[in-house]
CSV table of C-alpha atoms and ligand atoms in Angstrom, one decimal:
chain,number,residue,atom,x,y,z
A,77,MET,CA,0.0,0.0,0.0
A,78,ALA,CA,1.4,3.4,-0.9
A,79,ALA,CA,2.4,5.7,1.9
A,80,THR,CA,-0.5,8.1,1.5
A,81,HIS,CA,-1.4,10.5,4.2
A,82,LEU,CA,-2.9,8.8,7.3
A,83,TYR,CA,-3.6,10.4,10.7
A,84,LEU,CA,-3.8,7.7,13.3
A,85,THR,CA,-4.2,7.8,17.0
A,86,GLY,CA,-4.9,5.2,19.8
A,87,ILE,CA,-7.5,5.7,22.5
A,88,LYS,CA,-6.4,4.0,25.7
A,89,PRO,CA,-9.6,2.8,27.4
A,90,THR,CA,-8.7,3.3,31.0
A,91,GLY,CA,-11.4,5.1,33.0
A,92,ASP,CA,-13.7,7.9,32.0
A,93,PHE,CA,-12.7,10.9,29.9
A,94,HIS,CA,-12.7,14.5,31.2
A,95,LEU,CA,-13.2,18.0,29.7
A,96,GLY,CA,-9.4,18.3,29.1
A,97,ASN,CA,-9.4,15.1,26.9
A,98,TYR,CA,-12.3,16.6,24.9
A,99,ILE,CA,-10.6,20.0,24.2
A,100,GLY,CA,-7.0,18.6,23.9
A,101,ALA,CA,-7.6,15.4,22.0
A,102,ILE,CA,-11.1,14.5,20.9
A,103,ARG,CA,-12.3,17.7,19.4
A,104,PRO,CA,-9.1,18.4,17.4
A,105,ALA,CA,-9.0,14.8,16.2
A,106,LEU,CA,-12.5,15.0,14.9
A,107,GLU,CA,-11.8,18.3,13.2
A,108,ALA,CA,-8.9,16.7,11.4
A,109,VAL,CA,-11.3,14.3,9.8
A,110,GLN,CA,-12.5,17.2,7.5
A,111,SER,CA,-9.1,17.5,5.9
A,112,THR,CA,-7.3,14.1,6.0
A,113,PRO,CA,-7.8,10.4,6.1
A,114,THR,CA,-8.0,9.2,9.7
A,115,ALA,CA,-7.8,6.0,11.7
A,116,TYR,CA,-8.7,6.1,15.4
A,117,PHE,CA,-8.7,2.9,17.4
A,118,ILE,CA,-9.3,1.6,20.9
A,119,ALA,CA,-5.9,0.5,22.3
A,120,ASP,CA,-7.3,-2.2,24.5
A,121,TYR,CA,-4.2,-4.3,24.8
A,122,HIS,CA,-2.3,-1.2,26.0
A,123,ALA,CA,-5.0,-0.9,28.8
A,124,LEU,CA,-4.5,-4.5,29.8
A,125,ASN,CA,-1.2,-3.6,31.5
A,126,THR,CA,-3.2,-1.8,34.2
A,127,VAL,CA,-6.8,-3.0,33.9
A,128,LYS,CA,-6.9,-6.5,35.2
A,129,ASP,CA,-10.6,-7.0,35.7
A,130,ALA,CA,-12.5,-8.4,32.7
A,131,ASP,CA,-15.8,-6.5,33.4
A,132,GLU,CA,-13.9,-3.3,33.9
A,133,LEU,CA,-11.9,-3.7,30.7
A,134,ARG,CA,-15.1,-4.6,28.7
A,135,HIS,CA,-16.8,-1.6,30.1
A,136,SER,CA,-13.9,0.7,29.4
A,137,ILE,CA,-13.6,-0.4,25.8
A,138,ARG,CA,-17.3,0.3,25.2
A,139,SER,CA,-17.2,3.5,27.1
A,140,GLY,CA,-14.1,4.7,25.2
A,141,ALA,CA,-15.8,3.8,21.9
A,142,ALA,CA,-19.1,5.4,22.9
A,143,THR,CA,-17.4,8.6,24.0
A,144,TRP,CA,-15.7,9.2,20.7
A,145,LEU,CA,-18.9,8.2,18.7
A,146,ALA,CA,-21.0,10.5,20.9
A,147,CYS,CA,-18.6,13.3,20.3
A,148,GLY,CA,-19.1,12.9,16.6
A,149,LEU,CA,-16.7,10.3,15.3
A,150,ASP,CA,-18.3,9.0,12.1
A,151,PRO,CA,-17.2,5.4,11.3
A,152,GLU,CA,-18.1,6.0,7.7
A,153,ARG,CA,-15.4,8.6,7.4
A,154,THR,CA,-12.9,7.4,10.0
A,155,LEU,CA,-11.4,3.9,10.1
A,156,PHE,CA,-12.6,3.0,13.7
A,157,TYR,CA,-11.6,-0.3,15.2
A,158,ARG,CA,-10.3,-2.1,18.2
A,159,GLN,CA,-6.6,-3.0,18.4
A,160,SER,CA,-7.3,-6.5,19.8
A,161,ASP,CA,-9.4,-7.3,16.6
A,162,VAL,CA,-6.3,-6.9,14.4
A,163,PRO,CA,-3.9,-9.8,15.1
A,164,GLU,CA,-1.5,-8.5,12.4
A,165,ILE,CA,-0.5,-5.8,15.0
A,166,PHE,CA,0.7,-8.4,17.4
A,167,GLU,CA,2.6,-10.3,14.7
A,168,LEU,CA,4.3,-7.0,13.8
A,169,THR,CA,5.1,-6.4,17.5
A,170,THR,CA,7.1,-9.7,17.6
A,171,ILE,CA,8.9,-8.8,14.4
A,172,LEU,CA,9.8,-5.3,15.6
A,173,GLY,CA,10.9,-6.6,18.9
A,174,SER,CA,13.6,-8.6,17.3
A,175,MET,CA,15.2,-5.5,15.9
A,176,THR,CA,14.7,-3.2,18.8
A,177,PRO,CA,17.6,-2.7,21.2
A,178,LYS,CA,16.7,-3.5,24.8
A,179,GLY,CA,18.6,-0.4,25.8
A,180,LEU,CA,16.1,1.8,24.0
A,181,MET,CA,13.3,0.3,26.1
A,182,ASN,CA,15.3,0.7,29.3
A,183,ARG,CA,15.3,4.5,28.6
A,184,ALA,CA,11.5,4.8,28.0
A,185,HIS,CA,9.9,7.4,30.3
A,186,ALA,CA,7.1,5.2,31.7
A,187,TYR,CA,9.5,2.3,32.5
A,188,LYS,CA,12.1,4.7,34.0
A,189,ALA,CA,9.4,6.4,36.1
A,190,ALA,CA,8.3,3.0,37.5
A,191,ARG,CA,11.9,2.2,38.5
A,192,ASP,CA,12.3,5.7,40.0
A,193,ARG,CA,9.2,5.1,42.1
A,194,ASN,CA,10.7,1.8,43.4
A,195,ASN,CA,14.0,3.5,44.1
A,196,GLU,CA,12.3,6.3,46.1
A,197,ALA,CA,10.3,3.8,48.0
A,198,GLY,CA,13.5,2.0,49.0
A,199,THR,CA,12.5,-1.2,47.1
A,200,THR,CA,15.7,-3.1,46.2
A,201,ASP,CA,14.2,-4.7,43.0
A,202,LEU,CA,13.8,-1.7,40.8
A,203,ASP,CA,11.6,-3.7,38.4
A,204,ALA,CA,9.2,-4.7,41.2
A,205,GLY,CA,5.6,-4.3,39.9
A,206,VAL,CA,6.8,-3.8,36.3
A,207,ASN,CA,5.2,-6.3,33.8
A,208,MET,CA,6.5,-7.0,30.3
A,209,GLY,CA,3.4,-5.2,28.9
A,210,LEU,CA,4.7,-2.0,30.4
A,211,PHE,CA,8.3,-2.7,29.2
A,212,ASN,CA,7.1,-3.6,25.7
A,213,TYR,CA,4.5,-0.8,25.5
A,214,PRO,CA,6.5,1.3,23.0
A,215,ILE,CA,7.0,-1.6,20.6
A,216,LEU,CA,3.3,-2.4,20.6
A,217,MET,CA,2.6,1.3,20.0
A,218,ALA,CA,5.1,1.3,17.1
A,219,ALA,CA,3.3,-1.8,15.7
A,220,ASP,CA,-0.1,0.0,15.9
A,221,ILE,CA,1.3,2.9,13.9
A,222,LEU,CA,3.5,1.0,11.4
A,223,ALA,CA,1.0,-1.8,10.6
A,224,MET,CA,-1.4,0.9,9.3
A,225,GLU,CA,1.4,2.8,7.6
A,226,ALA,CA,0.4,6.0,9.4
A,227,THR,CA,2.2,9.1,8.5
A,228,HIS,CA,0.9,11.5,11.2
A,229,VAL,CA,0.1,10.7,14.8
A,230,PRO,CA,-1.7,13.3,16.8
A,231,VAL,CA,-0.9,12.8,20.5
A,232,GLY,CA,-0.3,14.7,23.7
A,233,ARG,CA,3.2,15.9,24.7
A,234,ASP,CA,3.5,12.9,27.1
A,235,GLN,CA,3.5,10.5,24.1
A,236,SER,CA,6.2,12.3,22.1
A,237,GLN,CA,8.9,9.8,23.1
A,238,HIS,CA,6.8,6.9,21.9
A,239,ILE,CA,6.5,8.5,18.5
A,240,GLU,CA,10.3,9.1,18.4
A,241,TYR,CA,10.8,5.4,19.3
A,242,THR,CA,8.4,4.4,16.5
A,243,ALA,CA,10.5,6.4,14.0
A,244,ASP,CA,13.7,4.8,15.4
A,245,ILE,CA,12.3,1.3,15.2
A,246,ALA,CA,11.0,1.9,11.6
A,247,GLY,CA,14.4,3.2,10.8
A,248,TYR,CA,16.1,0.0,12.1
A,249,PHE,CA,13.8,-2.1,10.0
A,250,ASN,CA,14.2,0.1,6.9
A,251,HIS,CA,18.0,0.1,7.2
A,252,ARG,CA,18.1,-3.7,7.2
A,253,TYR,CA,15.2,-4.6,4.9
A,254,GLY,CA,14.4,-1.4,3.0
A,255,ASP,CA,16.7,-2.0,0.0
A,256,GLY,CA,16.8,-4.4,-2.8
A,257,ALA,CA,14.4,-6.6,-4.5
A,258,GLY,CA,11.5,-7.6,-2.3
A,259,GLY,CA,12.5,-5.0,0.3
A,260,TYR,CA,10.0,-3.0,2.3
A,261,THR,CA,10.3,0.5,3.7
A,262,PHE,CA,7.9,1.8,6.4
A,263,PRO,CA,6.9,5.4,6.1
A,264,ILE,CA,8.4,7.3,9.0
A,265,PRO,CA,5.6,8.7,11.1
A,266,LYS,CA,5.6,12.2,12.5
A,267,GLY,CA,4.0,13.2,15.8
A,268,VAL,CA,1.5,15.9,15.7
A,269,ILE,CA,1.7,17.7,19.0
A,270,ASP,CA,-0.3,20.8,19.7
A,271,ASP,CA,0.9,22.7,22.7
A,272,SER,CA,-1.0,25.8,21.9
A,273,ASP,CA,-3.3,27.4,24.5
A,274,ALA,CA,-6.3,26.3,22.3
A,275,SER,CA,-5.6,22.7,23.1
A,276,ILE,CA,-4.7,22.9,26.8
A,277,LEU,CA,-7.5,23.1,29.2
A,278,PRO,CA,-6.8,24.2,32.7
A,279,GLY,CA,-8.2,22.1,35.5
A,280,THR,CA,-10.1,23.4,38.5
A,281,ASP,CA,-6.8,24.5,40.2
A,282,GLY,CA,-5.4,26.3,37.1
A,283,ARG,CA,-2.8,23.6,36.3
A,284,LYS,CA,-3.4,21.5,33.1
A,285,MET,CA,-6.5,19.4,33.6
A,286,SER,CA,-5.4,15.9,34.4
A,287,LYS,CA,-6.6,12.9,36.3
A,288,SER,CA,-3.3,12.7,38.1
A,289,TYR,CA,-3.7,16.2,39.6
A,290,ASP,CA,-7.3,15.4,40.5
A,291,ASN,CA,-8.4,18.7,39.1
A,292,HIS,CA,-10.6,17.3,36.3
A,293,ILE,CA,-14.2,17.5,35.5
A,294,PRO,CA,-15.6,14.3,33.9
A,295,LEU,CA,-16.9,14.7,30.3
A,296,PHE,CA,-20.4,13.3,30.7
A,297,LEU,CA,-21.4,14.3,34.2
A,298,PRO,CA,-25.2,14.5,34.5
A,299,GLU,CA,-26.4,18.1,34.3
A,300,LYS,CA,-26.9,18.6,38.0
A,301,LYS,CA,-23.5,17.2,38.8
A,302,LEU,CA,-21.8,19.3,36.1
A,303,ARG,CA,-23.4,22.4,37.6
A,304,LYS,CA,-22.1,21.4,41.0
A,305,ALA,CA,-18.6,20.7,39.7
A,306,VAL,CA,-18.5,24.1,38.0
A,307,ASN,CA,-19.7,25.8,41.2
A,308,LYS,CA,-16.9,24.2,43.2
A,309,ILE,CA,-14.1,25.7,41.1
A,310,PRO,CA,-12.1,27.8,43.6
A,311,THR,CA,-12.2,31.6,43.2
A,312,ASP,CA,-10.9,34.4,45.3
A,313,SER,CA,-13.0,36.7,47.5
A,314,THR,CA,-13.1,39.8,45.2
A,315,PRO,CA,-16.5,41.4,45.8
A,316,VAL,CA,-19.1,41.4,43.1
A,317,GLU,CA,-18.9,45.1,42.3
A,318,GLU,CA,-15.1,45.1,41.8
A,319,PRO,CA,-13.5,44.8,38.4
A,320,LYS,CA,-11.9,41.5,37.8
A,321,ASP,CA,-9.0,40.2,35.6
A,322,PRO,CA,-10.5,37.6,33.4
A,323,ASP,CA,-7.1,36.2,32.4
A,324,ALA,CA,-6.3,35.4,36.0
A,325,SER,CA,-9.6,33.5,36.5
A,326,VAL,CA,-9.9,29.7,35.9
A,327,PRO,CA,-13.6,29.7,35.2
A,328,PHE,CA,-13.0,32.4,32.5
A,329,GLN,CA,-10.2,30.4,31.0
A,330,LEU,CA,-12.5,27.4,30.8
A,331,LEU,CA,-15.2,29.5,29.3
A,332,THR,CA,-13.0,30.6,26.4
A,333,HIS,CA,-12.9,26.9,25.2
A,334,PHE,CA,-16.6,26.4,25.2
A,335,ALA,CA,-18.4,29.7,24.5
A,336,SER,CA,-18.4,31.5,21.2
A,337,ALA,CA,-15.9,34.3,20.6
A,338,ALA,CA,-18.7,36.8,20.9
A,339,GLY,CA,-20.0,35.2,24.1
A,340,THR,CA,-16.5,35.2,25.6
A,341,ALA,CA,-15.9,38.8,24.7
A,342,ALA,CA,-19.1,39.9,26.3
A,343,VAL,CA,-18.3,38.1,29.6
A,344,ARG,CA,-14.8,39.6,29.5
A,345,LYS,CA,-16.3,43.1,29.3
A,346,ARG,CA,-18.6,42.5,32.2
A,347,LEU,CA,-15.8,41.1,34.4
A,348,GLU,CA,-13.5,44.0,33.6
A,349,ALA,CA,-16.3,46.6,34.2
A,350,GLY,CA,-17.1,45.3,37.7
A,351,GLY,CA,-20.6,44.1,38.8
A,352,MET,CA,-20.2,40.6,37.7
A,353,GLY,CA,-19.5,38.1,40.5
A,354,TRP,CA,-17.9,34.7,40.3
A,355,GLY,CA,-21.3,33.1,40.8
A,356,ASP,CA,-22.5,34.8,37.6
A,357,LEU,CA,-19.4,33.8,35.7
A,358,LYS,CA,-19.8,30.1,36.8
A,359,LYS,CA,-23.4,30.2,35.6
A,360,GLU,CA,-22.2,31.4,32.2
A,361,LEU,CA,-19.6,28.7,32.2
A,362,PHE,CA,-22.0,25.9,33.1
A,363,GLU,CA,-24.4,27.1,30.4
A,364,ALA,CA,-21.6,27.1,27.8
A,365,VAL,CA,-20.2,23.7,28.7
A,366,ASN,CA,-23.7,22.2,28.9
A,367,ALA,CA,-24.7,23.6,25.5
A,368,VAL,CA,-21.8,21.9,23.9
A,369,LEU,CA,-22.0,18.6,25.8
A,370,ALA,CA,-25.7,18.0,26.4
A,371,PRO,CA,-26.4,16.4,23.0
A,372,GLN,CA,-23.3,14.4,23.2
A,373,ARG,CA,-24.1,13.2,26.7
A,374,GLU,CA,-27.5,12.1,25.5
A,375,ARG,CA,-26.0,10.1,22.6
A,376,TYR,CA,-23.4,8.6,25.0
A,377,GLU,CA,-26.1,7.4,27.3
A,378,GLU,CA,-28.1,6.0,24.4
A,379,LEU,CA,-25.0,4.0,23.2
A,380,MET,CA,-24.1,2.8,26.7
A,381,ALA,CA,-27.7,1.6,27.2
A,382,ASP,CA,-27.3,-0.5,24.0
A,383,PRO,CA,-23.8,-2.1,24.1
A,384,ALA,CA,-24.7,-4.4,21.2
A,385,GLN,CA,-24.9,-1.2,19.0
A,386,ILE,CA,-21.3,-0.3,20.1
A,387,ASP,CA,-20.1,-3.8,19.4
A,388,ARG,CA,-21.7,-3.8,16.0
A,389,ILE,CA,-19.9,-0.5,15.1
A,390,LEU,CA,-16.6,-1.9,16.3
A,391,ALA,CA,-17.2,-5.2,14.4
A,392,ALA,CA,-17.7,-3.2,11.2
A,393,GLY,CA,-14.1,-1.8,11.6
A,394,VAL,CA,-12.5,-5.2,11.8
A,395,GLU,CA,-12.2,-6.1,8.1
A,396,PRO,CA,-11.1,-2.7,6.7
A,397,ALA,CA,-8.5,-2.4,9.5
A,398,ARG,CA,-7.2,-5.9,8.9
A,399,GLU,CA,-7.1,-5.5,5.2
A,400,ARG,CA,-4.8,-2.6,5.6
A,401,ALA,CA,-2.6,-4.3,8.2
A,402,ARG,CA,-2.6,-7.6,6.2
A,403,ALA,CA,-1.2,-5.7,3.2
A,404,THR,CA,1.6,-4.3,5.3
A,405,LEU,CA,2.4,-7.6,7.0
A,406,ALA,CA,2.5,-9.4,3.6
A,407,ARG,CA,5.3,-7.1,2.5
A,408,VAL,CA,7.1,-7.2,5.8
A,409,ARG,CA,7.0,-11.0,6.0
A,410,SER,CA,8.4,-11.2,2.5
A,411,ALA,CA,11.1,-8.6,3.2
A,412,ILE,CA,12.3,-10.5,6.4
A,413,GLY,CA,12.2,-13.9,4.7
A,414,VAL,CA,9.2,-15.7,6.3
A,415,GLY,CA,6.7,-14.9,3.5
B,554,LIG,N1,-0.1,5.4,24.4
B,554,LIG,C1,-1.2,6.2,23.9
B,554,LIG,C2,-1.8,6.9,25.2
B,554,LIG,O1,-1.5,6.5,26.3
B,554,LIG,C3,-2.3,5.4,23.3
B,554,LIG,C4,-1.9,4.7,22.1
B,554,LIG,C5,-1.7,3.4,21.9
B,554,LIG,C6,-1.5,5.3,20.8
B,554,LIG,N2,-1.3,3.1,20.6
B,554,LIG,C7,-1.2,4.3,19.9
B,554,LIG,C8,-1.5,6.7,20.4
B,554,LIG,C9,-0.8,4.6,18.6
B,554,LIG,C10,-1.1,6.9,19.1
B,554,LIG,C11,-0.7,5.9,18.2
B,554,LIG,O2,-2.5,7.9,25.0
């Protein structure tokens, strides 16, 4: 298959999504669908490293799929599938493993962080609690990307090392097998990392919204709970009448991501003029977030109430995804001498 443009990203189904995921990953990925071929998939075997309960994993897979579908992913326009449905990815993982230096894996951030934690805790075995799934994570991710011959991989900054590793691993392969008759050359994928303010949503404490900071607001909170969560965002005690600096206010920052430009400008004016209290601002914020998310929440709930529908949508992605991966694997197998 020729190396045409393909945007590909993996959705790790571990727990529920929050507003920061929506603004930073889901919305931009769905906008990209307008201008480029896309493949978005549920990375369930990446989740298996941490999710060890079958019902929980099953639920997370469906919930991850339902979230993206509810936010507007159209399986007619985006290749949408589940990693575990594409066995070619795992065959490629084995092949790539045999040409990946172990030292490269030793330097992977997530693995090093696990060792650092053991070190700080005074555990003598620095690999305690580390499974091979965590160690091999970057190779599986490289296989996800290379099996589909993806050219662009939109990810968060925390994933940039994984994309560099994928490029390195593809490079090892290409160097050895790229030339000559029957050779095969992987396209080298590029990470697409958006660090702009437009893609980084502050959490309730003003730091980047993240589950690990516990400053997040879940994406599909029921309306009442969403209102509560918004009302709980800390603000200072500036009296209502006093002028306020919108740019120093977390609720205002959040508002800019959900309200229209005109709506945001009007609230900015009112804050700067004085007379608008934090309570009023939070009311505006709730309305804006709810206006964006209410229809999606409804669709999410519909899908989660009918898991067979989600399963059917995922099943429809199996053949087109495998077809693409099969074509890659046929060339790879032949290039290495097993096909
Ligand atoms: N590791 C990614 C994350 O934690 C998920 C992922 C798995 C992925 N495979 C991928 C992302 C391939 C991009 C491409 O978010």
